[in-house]
Tab-separated table of C-alpha atoms in Angstrom:
chain	number	residue	atom	x	y	z
K	1350	UNK	CA	13.781	278.522	169.462
K	1351	UNK	CA	16.782	277.294	167.478
K	1352	UNK	CA	14.879	274.240	166.225
K	1353	UNK	CA	12.069	276.431	164.834
K	1354	UNK	CA	14.466	278.126	162.369
K	1355	UNK	CA	15.673	274.862	160.858
K	1356	UNK	CA	14.230	272.936	157.912
K	1357	UNK	CA	11.605	270.262	158.413
K	1358	UNK	CA	14.124	267.418	157.978
K	1359	UNK	CA	16.484	268.857	160.580
K	1360	UNK	CA	13.577	269.486	162.973
K	1361	UNK	CA	12.324	265.934	162.620
K	1362	UNK	CA	15.809	264.477	163.233
K	1363	UNK	CA	16.258	266.645	166.339
K	1364	UNK	CA	12.844	265.594	167.620
K	1365	UNK	CA	13.740	261.983	166.903
K	1366	UNK	CA	17.017	262.343	168.845
K	1367	UNK	CA	15.247	263.888	171.850
K	1368	UNK	CA	12.623	261.139	171.768
K	1369	UNK	CA	15.355	258.521	171.532
K	1370	UNK	CA	17.102	259.967	174.583
K	1371	UNK	CA	13.834	260.087	176.521
K	1372	UNK	CA	13.051	256.451	175.621
K	1373	UNK	CA	16.573	255.375	176.585
K	1374	UNK	CA	16.613	256.691	180.136
K	1375	UNK	CA	15.497	253.898	182.440
K	1376	UNK	CA	15.591	255.733	185.769
K	1377	UNK	CA	15.176	259.321	186.908
K	1378	UNK	CA	18.341	258.933	188.984
K	1379	UNK	CA	20.388	257.307	186.202
K	1380	UNK	CA	23.813	258.903	185.775
K	1381	UNK	CA	24.670	259.174	182.122
K	1382	UNK	CA	28.313	258.547	181.184
K	1383	UNK	CA	30.411	261.489	179.992
K	1384	UNK	CA	31.218	259.602	176.815
K	1385	UNK	CA	27.562	259.187	175.879
K	1386	UNK	CA	26.496	262.720	176.721
K	1387	UNK	CA	29.404	264.160	174.757
K	1388	UNK	CA	28.438	262.065	171.724
K	1389	UNK	CA	24.816	263.170	172.046
K	1390	UNK	CA	25.912	266.803	172.090
K	1391	UNK	CA	28.035	266.299	168.980
K	1392	UNK	CA	25.178	264.499	167.246
K	1393	UNK	CA	22.735	267.286	168.074
K	1394	UNK	CA	25.173	269.926	166.833
K	1395	UNK	CA	25.715	267.976	163.612
K	1396	UNK	CA	21.978	267.810	162.970
K	1397	UNK	CA	22.073	271.609	162.669
K	1398	UNK	CA	24.980	271.449	160.192
K	1399	UNK	CA	23.840	269.111	157.415
K	1400	UNK	CA	26.668	270.245	155.143
K	1401	UNK	CA	29.235	268.373	157.273
K	1402	UNK	CA	30.420	265.031	155.898
K	1403	UNK	CA	29.416	263.248	159.100
K	1404	UNK	CA	25.741	264.308	158.902
K	1405	UNK	CA	24.632	261.286	156.850
K	1406	UNK	CA	26.504	258.862	159.105
K	1407	UNK	CA	24.817	260.291	162.192
K	1408	UNK	CA	21.347	260.238	160.627
K	1409	UNK	CA	21.906	256.653	159.506
K	1410	UNK	CA	23.067	255.687	163.006
K	1411	UNK	CA	20.092	257.352	164.716
K	1412	UNK	CA	17.496	255.889	162.371
K	1413	UNK	CA	18.796	252.344	162.866
K	1414	UNK	CA	17.662	252.126	166.478
K	1415	UNK	CA	14.742	253.144	168.699
K	1416	UNK	CA	16.881	253.739	171.798
K	1417	UNK	CA	20.372	254.995	172.558
K	1418	UNK	CA	22.690	252.601	174.407
K	1419	UNK	CA	24.430	254.824	176.956
K	1420	UNK	CA	26.983	252.084	177.653
K	1421	UNK	CA	28.334	251.707	174.137
K	1422	UNK	CA	30.654	253.720	171.896
K	1423	UNK	CA	28.300	255.084	169.249
K	1424	UNK	CA	29.300	254.364	165.675
K	1425	UNK	CA	32.643	252.848	166.724
K	1426	UNK	CA	32.940	250.049	164.185
K	1427	UNK	CA	31.343	251.978	161.332
K	1428	UNK	CA	33.679	254.947	161.823
K	1429	UNK	CA	36.900	253.350	163.060
K	1430	UNK	CA	36.778	250.543	160.516
K	1431	UNK	CA	35.264	252.689	157.775
K	1432	UNK	CA	35.831	251.668	154.159
K	1433	UNK	CA	34.527	254.879	152.619
K	1434	UNK	CA	36.602	257.332	150.641
K	1435	UNK	CA	36.620	259.492	153.781
K	1436	UNK	CA	37.831	256.723	156.100
K	1437	UNK	CA	40.655	258.800	157.625
K	1438	UNK	CA	38.279	261.682	158.234
K	1439	UNK	CA	35.735	259.303	159.820
K	1440	UNK	CA	38.357	257.669	162.009
K	1441	UNK	CA	39.863	260.975	163.131
K	1442	UNK	CA	36.417	262.405	163.863
K	1443	UNK	CA	35.761	259.483	166.197
K	1444	UNK	CA	39.211	259.646	167.815
K	1445	UNK	CA	38.863	263.378	168.482
K	1446	UNK	CA	35.556	262.804	170.247
K	1447	UNK	CA	36.963	259.954	172.326
K	1448	UNK	CA	39.961	262.083	173.348
K	1449	UNK	CA	37.636	264.760	174.689
K	1450	UNK	CA	34.879	262.567	176.099
K	1451	UNK	CA	36.694	259.918	178.154
K	1452	UNK	CA	36.953	261.022	181.775
K	1453	UNK	CA	36.369	258.255	184.295
K	1454	UNK	CA	36.061	254.551	185.030
K	1455	UNK	CA	32.558	254.355	183.546
K	1456	UNK	CA	33.865	255.717	180.240
K	1457	UNK	CA	36.772	253.271	180.399
K	1458	UNK	CA	34.303	250.376	180.825
K	1459	UNK	CA	32.464	251.559	177.724
K	1460	UNK	CA	35.736	251.594	175.758
K	1461	UNK	CA	36.563	248.119	177.068
K	1462	UNK	CA	33.195	246.734	176.039
K	1463	UNK	CA	33.995	247.527	172.383
K	1464	UNK	CA	37.721	246.733	172.651
K	1465	UNK	CA	38.533	250.290	171.585
K	1466	UNK	CA	42.040	250.396	173.049
K	1467	UNK	CA	43.226	247.153	171.412
K	1468	UNK	CA	41.834	248.408	168.070
K	1469	UNK	CA	43.698	251.690	168.501
K	1470	UNK	CA	46.865	249.871	169.556
K	1471	UNK	CA	46.753	247.663	166.454
K	1472	UNK	CA	46.044	250.697	164.265
K	1473	UNK	CA	49.284	252.285	165.491
K	1474	UNK	CA	51.219	249.634	163.557
K	1475	UNK	CA	49.433	250.095	160.213
K	1476	UNK	CA	51.727	251.349	157.466
K	1477	UNK	CA	49.242	253.931	156.156
K	1478	UNK	CA	48.578	255.560	159.533
K	1479	UNK	CA	49.153	259.287	159.192
K	1480	UNK	CA	50.812	261.477	161.846
K	1481	UNK	CA	47.578	263.186	162.857
K	1482	UNK	CA	45.819	259.866	163.528
K	1483	UNK	CA	48.817	258.596	165.487
K	1484	UNK	CA	48.805	261.779	167.548
K	1485	UNK	CA	45.098	261.292	168.335
K	1486	UNK	CA	45.635	257.667	169.353
K	1487	UNK	CA	48.473	258.718	171.671
K	1488	UNK	CA	46.243	261.427	173.115
K	1489	UNK	CA	43.486	258.889	173.774
K	1490	UNK	CA	45.892	256.536	175.542
K	1491	UNK	CA	47.234	259.400	177.672
K	1492	UNK	CA	43.657	260.328	178.532
K	1493	UNK	CA	42.862	256.761	179.606
K	1494	UNK	CA	46.079	256.481	181.634
K	1495	UNK	CA	45.159	259.703	183.441
K	1496	UNK	CA	41.971	258.165	184.859
K	1497	UNK	CA	42.430	257.963	188.632
K	1498	UNK	CA	41.009	254.514	189.253
K	1499	UNK	CA	42.749	251.478	190.685
K	1500	UNK	CA	40.512	249.209	188.573
K	1501	UNK	CA	41.437	251.008	185.337
K	1502	UNK	CA	45.149	250.980	186.168
K	1503	UNK	CA	44.982	247.283	187.079
K	1504	UNK	CA	43.139	246.416	183.825
K	1505	UNK	CA	45.685	248.344	181.770
K	1506	UNK	CA	48.595	246.632	183.515
K	1507	UNK	CA	47.039	243.186	183.047
K	1508	UNK	CA	46.365	243.861	179.358
K	1509	UNK	CA	50.025	244.668	178.797
K	1510	UNK	CA	49.264	248.168	177.549
K	1511	UNK	CA	51.769	250.601	178.986
K	1512	UNK	CA	51.759	254.377	179.064
K	1513	UNK	CA	52.630	256.003	175.756
K	1514	UNK	CA	55.028	258.910	175.876
């Protein structure tokens, strides 16, 4: 019902996203990670708000691939290492999503696959890092440290990353 009130371009992108999700699921019993489902929800919402700055980035991301990798951080390098005029906005958009989406060991594995935590840790020492970005990075680390998993805690300890207060 909501899709029928949108423009043709928005309808086609939503249909494309739903088709992408359908083509990406390999098993009826497959459990989708929180991180991926949260991103998909944000992407779908953004497709209905084309005036947002992130709309073009999401459309570009979706149109680059036929399937969605549920075990990857969508748009991580393009947003976190953005060189656009809106790079802080892009980076903070991504950090805010990660802070809300990471919940368990599966999400932690996805972050590890893309070396998200080391990138965030190195970003903390950049001279142009603003207070809001630093606050988001701290929030992400607290979120990861709150995961109740021996494997996650062991990995964090072995990496030398300690809890951030």
